[in-house]
PDB file of C-alpha atoms in Angstrom:
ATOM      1  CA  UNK A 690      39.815   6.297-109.803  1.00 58.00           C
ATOM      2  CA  UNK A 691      41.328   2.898-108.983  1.00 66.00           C
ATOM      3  CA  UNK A 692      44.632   1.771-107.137  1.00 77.00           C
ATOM      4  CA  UNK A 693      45.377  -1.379-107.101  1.00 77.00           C
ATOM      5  CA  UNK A 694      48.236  -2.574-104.740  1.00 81.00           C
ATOM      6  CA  UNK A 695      49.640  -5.915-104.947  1.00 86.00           C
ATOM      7  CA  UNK A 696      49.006  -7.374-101.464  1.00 93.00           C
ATOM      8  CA  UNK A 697      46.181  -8.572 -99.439  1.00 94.00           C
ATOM      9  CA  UNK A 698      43.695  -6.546 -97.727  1.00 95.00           C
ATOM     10  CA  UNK A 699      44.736  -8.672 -94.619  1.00 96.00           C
ATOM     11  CA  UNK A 700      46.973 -11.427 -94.808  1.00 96.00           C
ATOM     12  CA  UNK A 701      46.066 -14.859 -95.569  1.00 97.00           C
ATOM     13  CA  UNK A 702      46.842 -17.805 -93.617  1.00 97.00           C
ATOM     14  CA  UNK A 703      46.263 -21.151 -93.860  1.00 97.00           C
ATOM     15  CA  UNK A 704      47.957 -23.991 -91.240  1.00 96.00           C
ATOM     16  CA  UNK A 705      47.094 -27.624 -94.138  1.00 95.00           C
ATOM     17  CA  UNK A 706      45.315 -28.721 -97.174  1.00 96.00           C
ATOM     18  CA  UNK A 707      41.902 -28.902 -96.086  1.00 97.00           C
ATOM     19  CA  UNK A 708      39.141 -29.156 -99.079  1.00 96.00           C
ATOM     20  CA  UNK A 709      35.949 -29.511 -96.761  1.00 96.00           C
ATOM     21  CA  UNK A 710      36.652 -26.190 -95.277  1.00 96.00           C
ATOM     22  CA  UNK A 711      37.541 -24.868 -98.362  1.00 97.00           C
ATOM     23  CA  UNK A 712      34.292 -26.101 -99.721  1.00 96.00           C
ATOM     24  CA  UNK A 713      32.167 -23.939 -97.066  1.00 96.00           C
ATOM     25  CA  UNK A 714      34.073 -21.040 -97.782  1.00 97.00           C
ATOM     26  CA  UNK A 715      32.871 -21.143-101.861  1.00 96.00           C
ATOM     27  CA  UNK A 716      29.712 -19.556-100.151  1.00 96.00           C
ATOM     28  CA  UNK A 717      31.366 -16.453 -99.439  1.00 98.00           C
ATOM     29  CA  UNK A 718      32.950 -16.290-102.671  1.00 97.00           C
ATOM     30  CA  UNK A 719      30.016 -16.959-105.014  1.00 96.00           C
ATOM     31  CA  UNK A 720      27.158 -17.411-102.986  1.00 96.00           C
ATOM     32  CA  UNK A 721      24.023 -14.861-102.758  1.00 95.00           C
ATOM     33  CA  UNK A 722      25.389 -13.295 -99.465  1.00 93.00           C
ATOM     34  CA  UNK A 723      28.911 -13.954-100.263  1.00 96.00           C
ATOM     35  CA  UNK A 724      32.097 -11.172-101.448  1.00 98.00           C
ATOM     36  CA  UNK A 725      30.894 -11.065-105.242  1.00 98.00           C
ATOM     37  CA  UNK A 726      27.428 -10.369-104.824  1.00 97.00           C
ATOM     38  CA  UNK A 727      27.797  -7.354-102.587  1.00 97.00           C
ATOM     39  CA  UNK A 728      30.674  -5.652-103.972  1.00 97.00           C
ATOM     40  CA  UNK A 729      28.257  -5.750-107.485  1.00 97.00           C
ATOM     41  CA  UNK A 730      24.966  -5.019-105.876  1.00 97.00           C
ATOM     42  CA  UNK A 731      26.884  -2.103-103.892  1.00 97.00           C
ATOM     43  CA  UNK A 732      28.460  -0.607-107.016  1.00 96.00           C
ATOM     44  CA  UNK A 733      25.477  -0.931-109.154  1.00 95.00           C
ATOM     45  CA  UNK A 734      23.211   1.000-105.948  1.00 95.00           C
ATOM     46  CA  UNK A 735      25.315   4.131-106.020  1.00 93.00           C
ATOM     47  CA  UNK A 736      23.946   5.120-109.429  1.00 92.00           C
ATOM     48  CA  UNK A 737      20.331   5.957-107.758  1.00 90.00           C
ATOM     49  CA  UNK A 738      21.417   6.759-104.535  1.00 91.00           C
ATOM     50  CA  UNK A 739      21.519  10.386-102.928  1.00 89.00           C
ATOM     51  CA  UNK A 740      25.276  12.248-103.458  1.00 89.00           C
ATOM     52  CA  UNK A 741      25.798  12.198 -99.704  1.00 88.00           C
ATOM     53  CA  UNK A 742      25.813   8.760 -99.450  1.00 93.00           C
ATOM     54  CA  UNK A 743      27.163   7.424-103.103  1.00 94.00           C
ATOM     55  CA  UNK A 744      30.993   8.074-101.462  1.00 95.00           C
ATOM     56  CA  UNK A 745      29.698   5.246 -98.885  1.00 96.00           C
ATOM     57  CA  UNK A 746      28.917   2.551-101.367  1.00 96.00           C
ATOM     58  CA  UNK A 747      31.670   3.367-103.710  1.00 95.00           C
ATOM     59  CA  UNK A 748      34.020   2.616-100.930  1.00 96.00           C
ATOM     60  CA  UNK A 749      32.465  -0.696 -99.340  1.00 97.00           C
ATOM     61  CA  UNK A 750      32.133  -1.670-102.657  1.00 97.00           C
ATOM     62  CA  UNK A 751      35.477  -1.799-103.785  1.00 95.00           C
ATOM     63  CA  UNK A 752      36.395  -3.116-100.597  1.00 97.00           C
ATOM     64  CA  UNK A 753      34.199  -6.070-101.044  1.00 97.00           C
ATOM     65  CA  UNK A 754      36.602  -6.771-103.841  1.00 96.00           C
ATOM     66  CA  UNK A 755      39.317  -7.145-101.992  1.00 96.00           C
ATOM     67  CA  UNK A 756      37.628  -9.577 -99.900  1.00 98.00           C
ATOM     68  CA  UNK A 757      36.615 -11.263-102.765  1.00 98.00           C
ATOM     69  CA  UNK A 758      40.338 -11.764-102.922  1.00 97.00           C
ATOM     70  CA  UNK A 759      41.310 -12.770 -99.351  1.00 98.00           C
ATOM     71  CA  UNK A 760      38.270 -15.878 -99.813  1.00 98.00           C
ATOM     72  CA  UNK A 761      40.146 -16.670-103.403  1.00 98.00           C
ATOM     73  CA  UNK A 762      43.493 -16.775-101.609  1.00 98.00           C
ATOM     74  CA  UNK A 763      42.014 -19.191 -98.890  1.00 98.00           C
ATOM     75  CA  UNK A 764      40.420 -21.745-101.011  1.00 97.00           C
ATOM     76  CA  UNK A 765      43.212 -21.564-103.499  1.00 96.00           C
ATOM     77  CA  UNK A 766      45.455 -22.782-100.649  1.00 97.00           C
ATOM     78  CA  UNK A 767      43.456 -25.152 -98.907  1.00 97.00           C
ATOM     79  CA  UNK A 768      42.808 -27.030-101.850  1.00 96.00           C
ATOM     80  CA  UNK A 769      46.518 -26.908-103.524  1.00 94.00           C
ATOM     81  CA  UNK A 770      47.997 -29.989-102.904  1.00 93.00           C
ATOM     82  CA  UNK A 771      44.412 -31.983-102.345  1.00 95.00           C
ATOM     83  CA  UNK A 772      44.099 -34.964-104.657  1.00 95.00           C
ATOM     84  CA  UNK A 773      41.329 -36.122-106.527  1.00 95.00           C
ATOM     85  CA  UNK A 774      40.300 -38.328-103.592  1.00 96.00           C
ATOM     86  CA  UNK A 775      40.420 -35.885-100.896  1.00 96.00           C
ATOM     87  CA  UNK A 776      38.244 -33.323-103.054  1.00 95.00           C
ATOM     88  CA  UNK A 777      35.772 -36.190-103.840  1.00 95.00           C
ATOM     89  CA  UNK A 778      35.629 -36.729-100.094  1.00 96.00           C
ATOM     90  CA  UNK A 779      35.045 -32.955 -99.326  1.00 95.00           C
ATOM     91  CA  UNK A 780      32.320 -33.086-101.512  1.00 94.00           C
ATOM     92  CA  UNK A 781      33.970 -31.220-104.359  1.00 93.00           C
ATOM     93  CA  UNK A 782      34.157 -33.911-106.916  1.00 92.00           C
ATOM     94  CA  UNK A 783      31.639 -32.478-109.418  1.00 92.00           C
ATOM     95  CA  UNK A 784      33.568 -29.272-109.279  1.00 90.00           C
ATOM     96  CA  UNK A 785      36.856 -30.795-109.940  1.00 91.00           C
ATOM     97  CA  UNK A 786      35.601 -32.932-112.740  1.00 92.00           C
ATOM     98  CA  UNK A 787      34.200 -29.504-114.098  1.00 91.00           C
ATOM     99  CA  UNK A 788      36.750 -26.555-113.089  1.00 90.00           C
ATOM    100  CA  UNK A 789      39.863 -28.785-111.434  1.00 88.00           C
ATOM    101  CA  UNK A 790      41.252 -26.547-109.281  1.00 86.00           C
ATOM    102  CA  UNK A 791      40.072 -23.540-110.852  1.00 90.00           C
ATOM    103  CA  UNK A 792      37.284 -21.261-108.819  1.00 92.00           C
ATOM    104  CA  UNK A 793      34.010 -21.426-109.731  1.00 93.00           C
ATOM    105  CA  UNK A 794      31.371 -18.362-108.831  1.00 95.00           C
ATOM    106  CA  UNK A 795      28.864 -20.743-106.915  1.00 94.00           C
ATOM    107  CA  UNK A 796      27.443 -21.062-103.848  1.00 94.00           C
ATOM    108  CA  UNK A 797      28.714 -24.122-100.931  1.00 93.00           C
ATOM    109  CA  UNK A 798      25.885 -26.294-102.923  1.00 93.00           C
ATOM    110  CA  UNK A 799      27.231 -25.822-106.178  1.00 91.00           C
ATOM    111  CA  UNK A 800      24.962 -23.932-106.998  1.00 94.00           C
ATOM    112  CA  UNK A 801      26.303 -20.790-110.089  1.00 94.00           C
ATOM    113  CA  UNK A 802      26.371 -17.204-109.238  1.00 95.00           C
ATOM    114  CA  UNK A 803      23.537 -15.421-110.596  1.00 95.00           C
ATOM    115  CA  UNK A 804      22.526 -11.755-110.627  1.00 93.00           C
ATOM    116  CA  UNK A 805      19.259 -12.829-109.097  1.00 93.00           C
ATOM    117  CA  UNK A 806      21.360 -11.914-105.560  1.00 93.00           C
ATOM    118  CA  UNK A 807      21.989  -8.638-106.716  1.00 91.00           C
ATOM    119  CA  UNK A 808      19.082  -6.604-104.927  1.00 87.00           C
ATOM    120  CA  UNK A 809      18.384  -3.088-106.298  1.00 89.00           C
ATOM    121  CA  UNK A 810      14.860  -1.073-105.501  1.00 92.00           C
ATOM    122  CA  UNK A 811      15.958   2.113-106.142  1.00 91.00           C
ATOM    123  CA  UNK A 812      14.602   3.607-103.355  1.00 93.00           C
ATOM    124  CA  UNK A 813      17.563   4.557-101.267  1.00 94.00           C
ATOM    125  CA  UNK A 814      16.564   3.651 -97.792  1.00 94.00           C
ATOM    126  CA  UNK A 815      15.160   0.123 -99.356  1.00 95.00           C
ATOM    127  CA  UNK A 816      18.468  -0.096-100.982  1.00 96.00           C
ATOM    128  CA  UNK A 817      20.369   0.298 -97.963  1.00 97.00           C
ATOM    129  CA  UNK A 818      18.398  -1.836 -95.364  1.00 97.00           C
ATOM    130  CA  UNK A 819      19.033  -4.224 -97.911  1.00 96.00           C
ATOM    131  CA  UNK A 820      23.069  -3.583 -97.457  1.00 97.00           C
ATOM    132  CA  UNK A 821      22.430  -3.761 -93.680  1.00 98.00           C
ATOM    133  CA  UNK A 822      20.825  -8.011 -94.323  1.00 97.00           C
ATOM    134  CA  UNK A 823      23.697  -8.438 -96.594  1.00 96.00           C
ATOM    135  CA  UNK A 824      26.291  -7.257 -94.291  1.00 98.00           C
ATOM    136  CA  UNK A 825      24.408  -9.225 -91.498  1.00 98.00           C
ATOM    137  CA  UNK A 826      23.797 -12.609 -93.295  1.00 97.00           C
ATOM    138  CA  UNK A 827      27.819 -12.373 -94.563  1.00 97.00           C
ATOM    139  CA  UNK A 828      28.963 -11.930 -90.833  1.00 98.00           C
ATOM    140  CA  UNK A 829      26.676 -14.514 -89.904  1.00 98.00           C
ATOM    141  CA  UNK A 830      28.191 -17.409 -92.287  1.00 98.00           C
ATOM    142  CA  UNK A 831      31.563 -15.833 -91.320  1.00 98.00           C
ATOM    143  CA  UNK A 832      30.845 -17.021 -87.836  1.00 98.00           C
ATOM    144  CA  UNK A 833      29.700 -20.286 -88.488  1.00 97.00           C
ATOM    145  CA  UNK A 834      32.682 -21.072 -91.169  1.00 98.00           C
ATOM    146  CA  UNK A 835      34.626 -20.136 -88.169  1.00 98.00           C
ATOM    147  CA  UNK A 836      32.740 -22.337 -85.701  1.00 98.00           C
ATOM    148  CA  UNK A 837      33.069 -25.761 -88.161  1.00 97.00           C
ATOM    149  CA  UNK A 838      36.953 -24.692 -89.055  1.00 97.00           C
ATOM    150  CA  UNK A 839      40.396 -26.153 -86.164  1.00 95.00           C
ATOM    151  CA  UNK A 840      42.336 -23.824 -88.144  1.00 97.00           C
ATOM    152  CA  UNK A 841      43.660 -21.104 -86.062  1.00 97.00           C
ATOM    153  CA  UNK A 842      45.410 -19.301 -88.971  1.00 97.00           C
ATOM    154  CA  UNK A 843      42.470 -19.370 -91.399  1.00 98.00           C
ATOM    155  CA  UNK A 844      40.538 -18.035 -88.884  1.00 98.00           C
ATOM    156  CA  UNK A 845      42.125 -15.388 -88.030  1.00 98.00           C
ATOM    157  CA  UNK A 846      41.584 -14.045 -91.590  1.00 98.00           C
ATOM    158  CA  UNK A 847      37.794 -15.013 -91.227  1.00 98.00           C
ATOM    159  CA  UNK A 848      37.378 -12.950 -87.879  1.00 98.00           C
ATOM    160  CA  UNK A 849      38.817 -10.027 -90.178  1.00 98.00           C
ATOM    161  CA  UNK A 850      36.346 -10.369 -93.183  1.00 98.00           C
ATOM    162  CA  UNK A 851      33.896 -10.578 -90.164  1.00 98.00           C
ATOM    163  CA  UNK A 852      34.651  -7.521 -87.958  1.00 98.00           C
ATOM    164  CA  UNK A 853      34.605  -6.143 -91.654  1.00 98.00           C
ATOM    165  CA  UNK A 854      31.038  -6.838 -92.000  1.00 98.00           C
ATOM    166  CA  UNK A 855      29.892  -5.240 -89.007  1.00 98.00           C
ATOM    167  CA  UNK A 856      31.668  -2.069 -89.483  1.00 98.00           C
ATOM    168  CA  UNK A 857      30.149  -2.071 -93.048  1.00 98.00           C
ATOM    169  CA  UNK A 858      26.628  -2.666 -91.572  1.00 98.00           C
ATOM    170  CA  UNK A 859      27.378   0.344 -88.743  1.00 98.00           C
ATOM    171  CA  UNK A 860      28.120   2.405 -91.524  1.00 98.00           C
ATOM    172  CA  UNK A 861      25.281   1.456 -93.460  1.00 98.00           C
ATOM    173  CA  UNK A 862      22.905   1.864 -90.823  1.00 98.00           C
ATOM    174  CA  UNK A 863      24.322   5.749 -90.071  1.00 97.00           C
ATOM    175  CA  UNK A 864      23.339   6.377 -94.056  1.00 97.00           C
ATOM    176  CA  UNK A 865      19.835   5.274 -93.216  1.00 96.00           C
ATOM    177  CA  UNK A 866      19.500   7.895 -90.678  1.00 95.00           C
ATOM    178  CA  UNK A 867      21.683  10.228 -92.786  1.00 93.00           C
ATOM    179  CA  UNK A 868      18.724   9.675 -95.513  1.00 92.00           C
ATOM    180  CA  UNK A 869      15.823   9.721 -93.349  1.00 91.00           C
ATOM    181  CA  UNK A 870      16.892  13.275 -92.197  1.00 89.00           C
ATOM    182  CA  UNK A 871      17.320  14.400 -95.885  1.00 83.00           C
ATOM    183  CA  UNK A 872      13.872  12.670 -96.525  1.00 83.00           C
ATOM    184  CA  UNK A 873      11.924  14.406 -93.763  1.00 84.00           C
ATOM    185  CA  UNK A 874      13.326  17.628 -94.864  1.00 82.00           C
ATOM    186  CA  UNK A 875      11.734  17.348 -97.938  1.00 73.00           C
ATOM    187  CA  UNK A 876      14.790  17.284 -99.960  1.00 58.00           C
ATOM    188  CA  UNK A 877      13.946  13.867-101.971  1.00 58.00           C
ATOM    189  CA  UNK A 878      11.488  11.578-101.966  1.00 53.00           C
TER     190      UNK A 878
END
């Protein structure tokens, strides 16, 4: 059921040491909108969701994962070679005196993951509009990581995980219709 192969999803690029971007981009890795919280909430979903669309999830899921990985890769190198100082200065002195350089699932506040951002109604169509704000709201903050970063190399990997995001809410948004068909036909619901 699972490959794993030992590369990047996209590769990752990143020109200096730069600890306030890498700061913003903690949101994506543990924050309520971020990597971690949809590939759970998308891989918990496909257990009460229709067979036609299960596939769908299963798939985005996994591939949140992987860009769960790319945002890892970033932060890990624009904070290598940072010293105390320039975390402190970044605003990430309360997480090096707690984690050092190791990541942390919170949010850009600090702020730890919780399963409270895993959304789950059980009602399929619910369950994917739901997918659709995710995707939305991730693509957003991709966009305005990208706006606050002068790194041309980190970016590029950001306006990947961000094309990403619309695709994901596209395909999303066809499984609505998909399951509003199926639902007018009577064949749940």
């Amino acid at each position: 059921m699972w490959y794993y192969e030992k590369k990047l999803q996209y590769p990752v690029k990143v020109r200096e040491c730069n600890p306030r971007l890498a700061k913003f981009l903690v949101e994506q890795y543990g924050g309520a909108d971020g990597e971690l919280a949809s590939a759970l909430r998308y891989l918990n979903q496909r257990y009460t969701i229709p067979d036609k669309v299960i596939g769908l999830l299963n798939d985005i899921g996994t591939e949140e994962f992987a860009h769960l990985e790319m945002i890892a890769t970033m932060i890990y190198k624009l904070t290598k070679d940072a010293t105390p100082e320039q975390l402190k200065a970044a605003g990430l002195g309360d997480h090096y005196v707690a984690h050092d350089s190791a990541l942390f699932y919170n949010n850009a506040s600090g702020v730890p993951f919780t399963t409270a951002y895993i959304q789950a109604k059980g009602d399929p169509i619910a369950d994917l509009y739901e997918d659709i704000a995710a995707e939305e709201k991730a693509r957003a903050t991709y966009q305005w990581i990208i706006d606050l970063s002068d790194d041309p190399d980190l970016n590029d990997g950001l306006k990947y995980l961000r094309e990403r995001e619309i695709v994901h809410s596209l395909r999303f948004r066809e499984a609505v219709e998909i399951l509003k068909e199926e639902r007018d036909r009577k064949k749940f619901f």
